[in-house]
Amino acid sequence: MLMDITERLNELKKLIVKYQDSYYKTGKSEVSDSEYDRLFDELLNIEKGHPELITADSPSKRVGSDLTQDFPEVSHTIPVLSLDKAYTIEEIYSFIKRVGTEVNNDDLSFILEEKIDGFSIVLYYEDGFLVRAITRGNGYVGNDVTENVKTIKTVPLKLTEKVNIAVRGEIFLLKNDFKKINESLEDTFANPRNLASGTIRRIKSSETAKVPLTIFCYEGFLDSKSEKKFHTHIEILEYLKKLGFNVDKNISIFSKKKINSLFTDDMSFNEIPDEILRRAELRESLPYEIDGLVLKVNEIDVRDKLGFTEHHPRWAIAYKFQSPQAESQVLNIDVQVGRTGRITPMARINPVTISGSEIKNATLHNQDYINQLELCIGDTVAVSKRGDVIPAVEYVTEKNTLGNTIWHIPENCPVCNCVLVRRGAHLFCPNTECKARKVGALIYFCAKKQMNIQGLGEKVLNLLYENGYVKEITDIYTFSPDALLNDNIEGFGQKKVMAIKDAIFESKKQPFRRLLAALGIDEFSHNAIDLVIRNGIKSYDDFKNLVKDKENAFKRLSSIDGLGPETSNKIIEAFTDVKILSILNFFDSMGFKMEEESAENTQADLILSGQSWCVTGTFEKFKSRDLIHDIIRKHGGRVVTSISGNTTHLLVGENAGSKLNKALNLGVKILYESDFIQLLNSMGEVYGKET
Ligand code: IVH
């Protein structure tokens, strides 16, 4: 009986793997979906009843599990080095020359491979079974992500031979799959690499299984006890293919003598530069992303002779297509605490200049991002600054040699020492009295987009807070700036104090919508405020009346197109919160505008309603993008700061950055300044003069 079941199980496994393989190779299914599901269910059922029959290579291992996992740190048993880089053909020439003179060998040959822009992984096999999949980490220690990697259909769970081998490869996503998946996401990824590395670190392998990741393998390391020895890289690639690995077939061979290989015809050394340039041109037409090409010595004995530096082998070089905007070393990482308590890790880097400005700090977003990058202090990183966004660390270009491991955000707030709490992807300081949060709220209130109080920036507000002049936003309107003069506070002369007084006075004239936004109520952002005002809730009294009946208030707010239940609840919570109400009462008593005057837009004015606009670059007629944002909102449009599948329009100014490309890829409608002015004029608004 058990024999029958074992036989049936083996039969099912073979069939399912066969169908999966042919689907992967041809993109078409040999059987109907229902037949495939029926076979799979039968396999799962047998395995459920007979767990002792589950083998490590069962297709059921690909489905993943809903159990959460962490990724323990595991030491590598092979050195996981990175590659030396070249950005010019001249540098490639000198590499070839250096190798040639150092080894002086007539049998020397080179292989050119694609440098896949994905996520680096090391697969460890024992007796032909996949036992561990470890991330690169710092080169010595990586994270165990085996369960997630097992869900990748092109990673063999069992090899065709019972060998002990470690295999290096790159996990990646096809461009088309990336596009499809990214469009369906709320928080989109900048590129397939980031999506792939994020997916590899999902805590439920069932989530990883939903993304069609794939792999190319490019290096194999046999157990030292193995009788088999490799003589060339080509032999390694051919053997990997034979064992069942996916190997990139786009390779070129350059040799003095002729080599017969499965892969390609060989060329001579002086054809290397042309071939590199030819392959670089083919890049766009590939279905996956490559960020360069890798030139490797083919002969293993020559490789051994050349050896390694601390960072990379002397027998290979990466020709990178683009030099990063800037490269620098991470000197330290510390965390910033925002007004909402949100913790943002920041890399302190060796100062570098990008388009004229000196960069010393770059954002690392959150712990997940640091994990994705496997970032350690001492690593060299690529840093970018696009438009006016905060510079960001994009990827690691060179691992540290200090033995540092992945950096972790501390458990306590660095400012008030409270234990941090996790909400979604971010950590927060929960202490509402934390100094960083208090000053953050003051900075936000005074910022250009909100009350626009010039002279009250980060530095001055910190000073006012520390010296006890301004602790709460209401203090801005009750403290006397003259005290700064009288108390002889350094840096505050007559002129500066006058300017601050004027700016504070002017801010009292700000429209109600800006005052509301300046309070920084969770979820009640500029866009949400505009939606509510446009729906007739446009004064402080309206809000107070609205929340008298919470149930009705929720019904009314959540029925507004574009306002979700969470935001609706947050609004109700805010207008029943005694602290917020007392602040608003204060502003009311100080004569602030407590009603939105321009809320009487007719339907005809709301010509942009339902549209989602992103604005990038600089403009001739509009002094600031904020002004354009206000106009878009006034006409019913939503303003977003990044391009996603939901963005409908991109308004492009001078020096537009990567947003334009992304918009083109996603088919977002693109307008230039003149188009925008024409559109506004067609609505009867005379823009086009100096605004
Ligand atoms: S060889 C000692 N070959 O690029 C051998 N690496 O910057 C070192 N990569 O960490 C790696 N495609 O993740 C090699 N065909 C290829 C590659 C490749 C992508 C990645 C790999 C490595 C990084 C080096």
XYZ file of C-alpha atoms and ligand atoms in Angstrom:
715
model
C 0.000 0.000 0.000
C 2.718 2.431 1.076
C 4.597 1.367 -2.018
C 1.650 2.414 -4.183
C 1.471 5.779 -2.482
C 5.201 6.351 -2.846
C 4.971 5.476 -6.525
C 2.028 7.796 -7.073
C 3.815 10.565 -5.184
C 6.908 10.179 -7.364
C 4.753 10.173 -10.462
C 2.999 13.351 -9.341
C 6.287 15.069 -8.528
C 7.702 14.220 -11.958
C 4.586 15.424 -13.764
C 4.367 18.688 -11.836
C 8.063 19.489 -12.292
C 7.753 18.669 -16.003
C 4.780 21.040 -16.392
C 6.529 23.748 -14.391
C 9.680 23.438 -16.502
C 7.907 23.608 -19.805
C 5.816 26.541 -18.591
C 8.972 28.316 -17.537
C 10.704 27.626 -20.862
C 7.843 28.316 -23.268
C 5.556 30.562 -21.248
C 2.703 28.186 -22.168
C 1.101 25.509 -20.094
C 0.974 21.876 -21.287
C -2.131 21.211 -19.197
C -5.151 23.200 -18.118
C -4.904 25.173 -14.868
C -7.548 22.992 -13.263
C -5.727 19.783 -14.155
C -2.468 21.207 -12.785
C -4.207 22.307 -9.557
C -5.802 18.849 -9.234
C -2.388 17.152 -9.439
C -0.900 19.608 -6.982
C -3.766 19.114 -4.501
C -3.341 15.363 -4.753
C 0.374 15.722 -3.978
C -0.333 17.998 -0.996
C -2.931 15.553 0.303
C -0.594 12.577 0.162
C 2.180 14.581 1.847
C -0.228 15.682 4.564
C -1.161 12.080 5.353
C 2.426 10.814 5.029
C 4.821 13.538 6.156
C 7.589 10.951 6.239
C 7.426 10.825 2.427
C 8.072 14.557 1.937
C 11.402 15.028 0.213
C 13.508 18.178 0.058
C 12.867 18.465 -3.682
C 9.085 18.161 -3.557
C 7.330 20.841 -5.651
C 5.282 21.588 -2.513
C 8.438 23.250 -1.140
C 7.938 25.970 -3.748
C 4.652 27.163 -2.305
C 6.196 28.643 0.807
C 4.727 28.869 4.238
C 2.702 31.407 6.190
C 4.845 30.940 9.264
C 6.950 33.974 10.034
C 10.678 33.495 10.152
C 13.728 35.502 10.982
C 16.882 35.153 9.007
C 19.662 33.878 11.268
C 23.223 34.894 10.488
C 25.289 32.076 9.029
C 28.978 32.000 8.096
C 29.918 31.410 4.483
C 32.241 28.539 3.728
C 33.470 30.190 0.526
C 34.853 33.747 0.252
C 32.025 35.883 -1.147
C 33.985 38.627 -2.848
C 32.795 41.431 -5.057
C 34.299 42.673 -8.299
C 36.773 45.373 -9.159
C 35.148 48.006 -11.363
C 35.959 49.787 -14.602
C 33.962 52.600 -16.151
C 35.994 53.031 -19.346
C 37.351 50.796 -22.086
C 40.857 52.095 -21.218
C 40.530 50.532 -17.785
C 39.562 47.241 -19.446
C 42.666 47.446 -21.656
C 44.911 47.877 -18.649
C 43.222 44.920 -16.903
C 43.885 42.662 -19.917
C 47.459 43.921 -20.135
C 48.100 43.432 -16.425
C 46.795 39.873 -16.498
C 48.792 39.146 -19.681
C 52.088 40.335 -18.231
C 51.558 38.755 -14.828
C 50.827 35.273 -16.105
C 52.495 35.250 -19.503
C 50.554 32.187 -20.581
C 49.707 31.163 -24.138
C 46.619 29.295 -23.028
C 45.102 32.392 -21.437
C 41.504 33.130 -22.399
C 38.782 35.475 -21.161
C 35.030 35.129 -20.721
C 32.630 38.056 -20.923
C 29.403 37.625 -18.952
C 26.472 39.851 -18.232
C 26.493 41.528 -14.843
C 22.968 40.799 -13.717
C 21.450 43.621 -11.683
C 19.790 41.577 -8.993
C 20.315 40.145 -5.564
C 23.442 38.141 -4.827
C 22.974 34.701 -3.286
C 25.062 31.665 -2.394
C 23.369 28.272 -2.701
C 24.884 25.424 -0.691
C 24.166 21.838 -1.813
C 25.029 18.676 0.112
C 24.709 15.291 -1.576
C 22.896 17.091 -4.367
C 20.222 18.651 -2.133
C 19.790 22.374 -1.500
C 20.510 22.783 2.205
C 21.124 26.506 2.613
C 20.677 29.739 0.672
C 22.660 32.565 2.243
C 22.726 36.247 1.296
C 26.067 37.886 0.578
C 25.984 39.807 3.880
C 29.400 41.254 4.632
C 31.135 38.535 2.610
C 31.861 36.353 5.646
C 28.488 36.169 7.324
C 25.123 36.394 5.574
C 21.468 35.738 6.360
C 19.825 32.362 5.935
C 16.949 32.902 3.474
C 16.607 29.237 2.414
C 12.827 28.940 2.789
C 12.260 31.945 0.548
C 14.798 30.888 -2.068
C 13.208 27.441 -2.275
C 10.090 29.070 -3.737
C 12.062 30.173 -6.819
C 11.221 27.697 -9.565
C 14.585 27.974 -11.340
C 16.578 27.172 -8.191
C 17.015 23.388 -8.269
C 16.068 21.732 -4.983
C 17.830 18.544 -6.071
C 20.730 18.276 -8.518
C 21.264 15.630 -11.158
C 24.376 14.450 -9.276
C 25.004 13.828 -5.587
C 27.609 16.548 -5.155
C 28.630 18.973 -2.424
C 28.861 22.329 -4.128
C 28.456 26.034 -3.327
C 27.044 28.084 -6.186
C 26.940 31.863 -6.572
C 24.111 33.422 -8.474
C 21.971 36.478 -8.918
C 18.251 36.440 -8.164
C 16.293 38.822 -10.352
C 12.936 39.706 -11.878
C 12.152 40.058 -15.579
C 11.475 43.674 -16.576
C 7.913 42.856 -17.637
C 7.098 41.050 -14.400
C 8.531 43.988 -12.455
C 6.331 46.431 -14.352
C 3.198 44.382 -13.765
C 3.826 43.846 -10.065
C 4.990 47.391 -9.367
C 1.877 48.861 -10.966
C -0.276 46.953 -8.547
C 1.629 48.165 -5.465
C 0.763 51.096 -3.271
C 4.430 51.687 -2.363
C 6.272 51.143 -5.593
C 9.897 50.087 -6.008
C 12.419 52.142 -7.955
C 13.748 49.166 -9.934
C 13.527 45.359 -10.300
C 16.594 44.913 -8.075
C 14.943 46.583 -5.092
C 11.748 44.608 -5.580
C 13.738 41.356 -5.851
C 15.765 42.026 -2.714
C 12.665 43.129 -0.804
C 10.942 39.899 -1.841
C 13.842 37.719 -0.699
C 13.480 39.205 2.766
C 9.728 38.679 3.162
C 9.106 37.027 6.520
C 6.515 34.664 5.035
C 7.854 32.476 2.255
C 4.306 32.208 0.857
C 4.647 35.937 0.015
C 7.969 35.358 -1.764
C 6.333 32.549 -3.746
C 3.872 35.046 -5.282
C 6.656 36.933 -7.079
C 8.119 35.220 -10.186
C 11.757 35.608 -9.170
C 14.338 33.745 -11.177
C 18.099 33.159 -11.050
C 21.259 33.003 -13.118
C 24.198 31.103 -11.605
C 27.743 32.071 -12.542
C 30.294 30.517 -10.176
C 30.584 27.043 -8.630
C 32.884 25.904 -5.819
C 33.285 22.166 -5.325
C 33.979 20.670 -1.936
C 37.777 20.496 -1.398
C 37.444 16.719 -0.915
C 35.803 16.320 -4.313
C 37.627 14.217 -6.873
C 36.357 16.376 -9.666
C 38.456 19.477 -10.424
C 37.593 22.318 -12.753
C 40.156 23.543 -15.275
C 38.235 26.419 -16.811
C 35.310 28.725 -16.093
C 33.559 27.358 -19.160
C 33.781 23.906 -17.602
C 32.180 25.318 -14.428
C 29.312 26.864 -16.384
C 28.744 23.696 -18.409
C 28.768 21.597 -15.250
C 26.345 23.965 -13.498
C 24.007 23.633 -16.466
C 24.296 19.831 -16.332
C 23.472 19.845 -12.610
C 20.222 21.682 -13.387
C 21.146 25.339 -12.759
C 19.960 28.200 -14.878
C 23.009 29.653 -16.619
C 23.014 32.850 -18.667
C 23.864 31.868 -22.241
C 24.814 35.385 -23.329
C 28.528 34.985 -22.909
C 31.503 35.647 -25.173
C 34.852 33.881 -25.221
C 38.167 35.442 -26.213
C 41.196 33.260 -26.654
C 44.529 32.976 -28.342
C 43.740 29.364 -29.198
C 40.397 27.969 -30.272
C 38.162 26.573 -27.535
C 35.172 24.439 -28.352
C 32.369 25.179 -25.961
C 28.664 24.632 -25.702
C 28.088 28.320 -25.424
C 29.605 30.384 -28.181
C 32.287 30.801 -30.858
C 35.430 32.374 -29.587
C 37.028 35.668 -30.578
C 40.485 37.139 -30.208
C 41.650 39.509 -27.458
C 41.611 42.625 -29.623
C 37.905 42.115 -30.220
C 37.126 42.572 -26.502
C 36.503 46.364 -26.559
C 34.191 46.191 -29.591
C 32.327 43.261 -28.128
C 31.841 45.150 -24.847
C 30.430 48.143 -26.709
C 28.209 45.919 -28.875
C 26.830 44.147 -25.813
C 26.278 47.437 -24.023
C 24.064 48.496 -26.907
C 22.003 45.308 -26.627
C 21.264 46.056 -22.997
C 17.893 47.743 -23.575
C 16.614 44.829 -25.640
C 17.243 42.271 -22.878
C 14.228 41.075 -20.885
C 16.125 41.616 -17.603
C 18.285 44.389 -16.180
C 22.054 44.248 -16.373
C 24.233 46.977 -14.900
C 27.418 46.014 -16.660
C 29.499 43.178 -18.061
C 32.031 40.995 -16.279
C 35.322 40.022 -17.872
C 36.786 36.914 -16.230
C 39.926 34.863 -16.731
C 38.841 31.437 -17.968
C 41.688 29.212 -16.713
C 41.402 28.179 -13.063
C 45.175 27.738 -12.601
C 45.703 31.291 -13.892
C 43.018 32.509 -11.481
C 44.842 30.784 -8.622
C 48.098 32.401 -9.666
C 46.559 35.889 -9.791
C 44.774 35.494 -6.448
C 42.677 38.042 -4.575
C 42.910 41.394 -2.893
C 40.920 41.953 0.293
C 37.885 42.939 -1.744
C 37.985 41.217 -5.073
C 39.633 38.634 -7.284
C 42.486 39.895 -9.462
C 41.216 37.684 -12.271
C 37.970 39.493 -13.015
C 36.703 43.006 -13.602
C 33.236 44.508 -13.949
C 32.677 47.006 -16.737
C 29.936 49.180 -15.277
C 27.601 50.996 -17.646
C 27.108 54.041 -15.495
C 29.171 55.548 -12.812
C 27.068 56.275 -9.762
C 26.183 59.932 -9.118
C 28.618 59.729 -6.225
C 30.408 57.071 -4.260
C 31.441 57.438 -0.650
C 32.168 55.511 2.499
C 29.637 55.178 5.329
C 31.435 56.579 8.384
C 28.565 56.088 10.766
C 24.812 55.632 10.904
C 22.536 57.446 13.281
C 18.830 57.898 13.582
C 16.616 60.941 13.209
C 13.384 61.266 15.142
C 10.624 63.049 13.219
C 7.643 65.013 14.561
C 5.443 61.923 14.415
C 8.123 59.967 16.282
C 9.117 58.174 13.099
C 12.687 56.949 13.137
C 14.778 57.469 10.012
C 18.268 55.989 9.873
C 20.749 58.347 8.211
C 24.141 57.415 6.826
C 26.882 59.889 7.663
C 29.197 59.680 4.709
C 32.558 61.080 3.720
C 31.483 64.383 2.086
C 30.994 64.165 -1.692
C 29.718 66.661 -4.225
C 26.695 65.958 -6.406
C 25.704 68.571 -8.980
C 27.361 71.323 -7.032
C 26.116 70.548 -3.534
C 28.066 68.842 -0.809
C 26.427 65.726 0.576
C 27.312 64.496 4.073
C 24.138 62.617 4.992
C 21.990 60.201 3.032
C 18.735 58.575 4.055
C 18.434 54.850 4.601
C 14.611 54.925 4.985
C 14.124 52.103 7.521
C 15.540 48.833 8.841
C 14.064 46.807 5.961
C 15.960 48.970 3.495
C 19.212 48.539 5.452
C 18.626 44.781 5.486
C 17.983 44.780 1.753
C 21.276 46.573 1.157
C 22.955 44.439 3.834
C 24.625 47.687 4.820
C 27.423 47.817 7.376
C 29.423 50.774 8.689
C 32.547 51.100 6.575
C 30.873 49.975 3.334
C 31.281 52.094 0.232
C 27.933 53.112 -1.232
C 26.438 54.797 -4.278
C 24.546 57.929 -3.299
C 22.056 59.816 -5.412
C 20.290 63.124 -5.202
C 17.458 63.592 -7.620
C 15.537 66.846 -7.797
C 15.099 68.324 -4.372
C 14.642 65.095 -2.473
C 16.933 64.118 0.383
C 19.995 62.247 -0.880
C 19.595 58.489 -0.608
C 21.914 55.503 -0.389
C 21.165 53.462 -3.515
C 23.365 50.376 -3.261
C 26.590 49.042 -1.805
C 29.518 49.228 -4.213
C 32.165 47.766 -1.919
C 31.855 45.826 1.322
C 33.834 46.895 4.366
C 36.872 44.866 5.377
C 36.439 45.655 9.054
C 34.260 42.608 9.661
C 31.263 44.817 10.548
C 27.886 43.140 10.224
C 24.520 44.575 9.136
C 23.727 47.713 11.113
C 20.630 47.705 13.322
C 18.515 50.569 14.611
C 18.870 50.723 18.424
C 15.918 49.659 20.574
C 15.604 53.005 22.352
C 14.987 56.549 21.160
C 18.391 58.277 20.943
C 16.817 61.515 22.208
C 14.522 60.499 25.095
C 15.583 56.864 25.581
C 11.996 55.533 25.309
C 11.649 52.003 23.880
C 10.790 52.292 20.191
C 7.674 50.640 18.783
C 7.105 49.216 15.308
C 4.256 50.355 13.051
C 4.347 48.899 9.541
C 7.805 49.219 8.047
C 8.921 51.922 10.482
C 9.935 52.292 14.100
C 8.482 55.120 16.179
C 9.304 56.883 19.430
C 5.972 56.719 21.272
C 6.799 59.544 23.699
C 4.757 62.646 22.742
C 6.974 64.745 25.021
C 10.209 63.659 23.310
C 12.233 66.787 22.511
C 12.896 65.650 18.955
C 9.157 65.261 18.321
C 8.320 68.615 19.896
C 10.925 70.525 17.877
C 9.926 68.513 14.785
C 6.329 69.713 15.205
C 7.537 73.321 15.486
C 9.683 72.968 12.348
C 6.764 71.481 10.433
C 4.385 74.218 11.568
C 6.711 77.014 10.435
C 7.823 75.363 7.175
C 7.222 76.904 3.780
C 4.395 74.565 2.816
C 2.500 75.246 6.030
C 2.625 78.644 7.830
C 5.725 79.777 5.919
C 7.384 81.677 8.788
C 10.732 82.686 7.375
C 13.499 82.942 9.939
C 12.055 80.151 12.066
C 13.947 77.214 10.630
C 15.426 74.137 12.262
C 18.392 75.875 13.894
C 16.481 78.838 15.347
C 13.598 76.662 16.583
C 16.030 74.328 18.343
C 17.565 77.335 20.036
C 14.163 78.787 20.990
C 13.111 75.429 22.406
C 16.297 74.835 24.367
C 16.196 78.313 25.873
C 12.581 77.900 26.870
C 11.123 80.632 24.618
C 8.996 78.330 22.460
C 7.913 74.879 23.605
C 4.537 74.555 21.829
C 3.284 75.923 18.507
C 1.036 78.392 20.337
C 4.135 79.890 22.028
C 5.210 81.189 18.607
C 2.454 83.771 18.894
C 2.863 84.584 22.587
C 6.607 84.856 23.084
C 8.277 88.136 22.421
C 11.122 87.969 19.882
C 12.490 91.120 21.548
C 13.523 88.895 24.443
C 16.211 87.449 22.158
C 17.713 90.936 21.913
C 17.314 91.738 25.589
C 18.816 88.429 26.656
C 21.746 88.991 24.263
C 21.267 85.675 22.494
C 24.120 85.289 20.022
C 23.239 85.815 16.395
C 20.043 87.812 17.011
C 20.429 91.463 16.119
C 17.776 94.140 15.688
C 17.297 93.368 11.994
C 16.882 89.640 12.432
C 14.438 90.015 15.298
C 12.352 92.487 13.269
C 12.264 90.057 10.349
C 11.071 87.242 12.627
C 8.372 89.464 14.103
C 7.160 90.415 10.616
C 7.137 86.805 9.435
C 5.150 85.678 12.485
C 2.681 88.517 11.964
C 2.258 87.710 8.269
C 1.623 84.049 9.027
C -1.597 84.986 10.810
C -3.092 85.696 7.392
C -2.538 82.162 6.120
C -5.687 80.430 4.854
C -7.515 78.013 7.151
C -6.434 75.021 5.081
C -2.776 75.810 5.761
C -3.366 76.276 9.479
C -5.078 72.878 9.570
C -2.183 71.264 7.721
C 0.363 72.966 9.986
C -1.066 71.140 13.014
C 0.373 67.972 11.489
C -2.620 65.804 12.339
C -1.883 62.192 11.449
C -3.339 61.293 7.991
C -4.846 64.801 7.607
C -2.430 65.979 4.946
C -2.831 68.797 2.415
C -4.609 66.490 -0.038
C -7.069 65.136 2.529
C -7.773 68.632 3.863
C -8.583 69.842 0.352
C -10.953 66.952 -0.238
C -12.847 67.671 2.978
C -13.028 71.427 2.379
C -14.214 70.867 -1.151
C -16.995 68.748 0.219
C -18.332 71.672 2.193
C -16.698 71.126 5.569
C -14.734 74.337 5.428
C -14.630 76.028 8.803
C -13.662 75.254 12.371
C -17.358 75.405 13.265
C -18.193 72.936 10.469
C -15.694 70.443 11.917
C -17.018 70.874 15.453
C -20.597 70.377 14.261
C -19.642 67.413 12.145
C -18.133 65.373 14.991
C -21.127 65.892 17.319
C -22.588 62.729 15.788
C -19.583 60.454 15.236
C -21.477 57.821 13.282
C -22.816 60.315 10.773
C -19.480 62.065 10.635
C -17.836 58.780 9.649
C -20.490 58.131 7.012
C -20.069 61.559 5.506
C -16.274 61.620 5.554
C -15.737 58.103 4.303
C -18.169 58.678 1.429
C -15.847 61.403 0.079
C -14.078 60.045 -2.954
C -10.403 59.588 -2.108
C -10.820 59.597 1.682
C -10.390 56.198 3.285
C -11.957 54.924 6.533
C -8.646 55.304 8.388
C -8.322 59.003 7.534
C -12.012 59.557 8.355
C -11.479 58.091 11.806
C -8.330 60.119 12.369
C -10.204 63.337 11.515
C -13.001 62.508 13.962
C -10.424 61.617 16.609
C -8.603 64.924 16.060
C -11.684 67.122 16.355
C -12.717 65.426 19.585
C -9.235 65.621 21.104
C -9.176 68.260 23.853
C -5.555 69.143 23.195
C -6.127 69.820 19.488
C -9.358 71.680 20.228
C -7.638 73.940 22.740
C -4.944 74.752 20.179
C -7.594 75.600 17.585
C -9.486 77.701 20.161
C -6.269 79.575 20.772
C -5.859 80.380 17.073
C -9.514 81.374 16.900
C -9.061 83.801 19.792
C -5.943 85.242 18.127
C -7.932 86.199 15.050
C -6.617 83.582 12.628
C -8.716 82.651 9.624
C -10.909 79.799 10.820
C -12.849 79.429 7.595
C -11.706 78.585 4.116
C -12.592 81.453 1.856
C -11.880 79.919 -1.499
C -14.013 76.873 -0.915
C -16.838 77.981 -3.157
C -15.391 76.287 -6.211
C -18.041 75.426 -8.714
C -18.032 72.017 -10.342
C -16.663 73.660 -13.486
C -13.603 74.856 -11.546
C -12.868 71.360 -10.368
C -11.626 70.373 -13.780
C -8.732 68.317 -12.362
C -10.818 66.270 -9.970
C -10.068 62.556 -9.996
C -6.601 63.291 -11.370
C -3.346 62.690 -9.587
C -0.533 65.125 -10.470
C 3.172 64.984 -9.876
C 5.303 68.092 -10.503
C 9.041 67.937 -11.187
C 11.835 70.337 -12.126
C 11.916 74.124 -12.042
C 9.577 76.540 -13.831
C 9.930 79.902 -15.447
C 6.563 81.438 -14.605
C 5.943 79.815 -11.252
C 8.417 80.678 -8.540
C 7.806 77.531 -6.547
C 6.303 74.111 -7.009
C 4.180 74.771 -3.904
C 2.369 77.431 -5.857
C 1.633 74.954 -8.639
C 0.503 72.401 -6.036
C -1.950 74.954 -4.638
C -3.359 75.620 -8.130
C -3.770 71.893 -8.850
C -5.524 71.358 -5.537
C -7.719 74.381 -6.045
C -9.003 72.775 -9.222
C -9.726 69.493 -7.526
C -6.528 67.597 -8.408
C -4.479 65.484 -6.016
C -0.793 66.201 -5.639
C 1.659 63.330 -5.290
C 5.419 63.448 -4.843
C 6.350 60.277 -6.674
C 5.199 58.516 -9.815
C 3.201 55.325 -9.420
C 0.646 53.389 -11.415
C -2.018 55.728 -10.012
C -0.411 58.970 -11.196
C -2.350 60.470 -14.100
C -0.245 63.563 -14.975
C 3.354 64.668 -14.725
C 4.102 68.373 -15.050
C 7.687 68.732 -16.215
C 9.904 71.773 -15.722
C 13.576 72.386 -16.430
C 16.116 69.861 -15.115
C 13.571 67.128 -14.583
C 15.173 64.007 -13.134
C 14.264 60.345 -13.214
C 10.536 61.018 -12.804
C 10.195 61.787 -16.499
C 11.567 58.383 -17.496
C 9.372 56.598 -15.005
C 6.312 58.499 -16.234
C 7.144 57.598 -19.844
C 7.445 53.934 -18.860
C 4.132 53.940 -17.043
C 2.293 55.852 -19.765
C 1.554 58.830 -17.491
C 0.343 61.926 -19.362
C 3.184 64.449 -19.597
C 2.675 68.221 -19.696
C 5.179 71.036 -19.975
C 4.875 74.492 -18.426
C 3.321 75.989 -21.562
C 0.689 73.187 -21.692
C -0.159 73.817 -18.070
C -0.546 77.558 -18.605
C -2.752 76.881 -21.617
C -4.895 74.554 -19.523
C -5.289 77.179 -16.814
C -6.071 79.875 -19.343
C -8.754 77.620 -20.800
C -10.342 77.633 -17.344
C -10.485 81.385 -17.496
C -7.539 81.920 -15.191
C -4.917 84.259 -16.507
C -1.604 82.650 -15.641
C 1.445 83.094 -17.734
C 2.557 86.339 -16.247
C 5.092 86.483 -13.405
C 3.334 84.724 -10.568
S 31.377 37.100 -10.319
C 34.478 36.209 -7.196
N 29.624 37.257 -12.264
O 28.028 41.524 -9.025
C 33.384 36.330 -8.177
N 29.205 38.508 -10.286
O 29.952 43.586 -7.768
C 32.561 37.530 -7.978
N 27.104 39.767 -10.338
O 28.484 40.273 -5.811
C 31.290 37.556 -8.654
N 26.446 39.135 -12.338
O 26.320 39.707 -6.965
C 29.949 37.668 -11.028
N 28.133 37.284 -14.067
C 28.466 37.690 -12.837
C 27.646 38.556 -12.096
C 28.053 38.948 -10.820
C 26.140 39.875 -11.267
C 27.079 40.491 -9.029
C 27.410 39.630 -7.846
C 28.581 40.267 -7.195
C 28.555 41.662 -7.734
C 29.973 42.203 -7.772
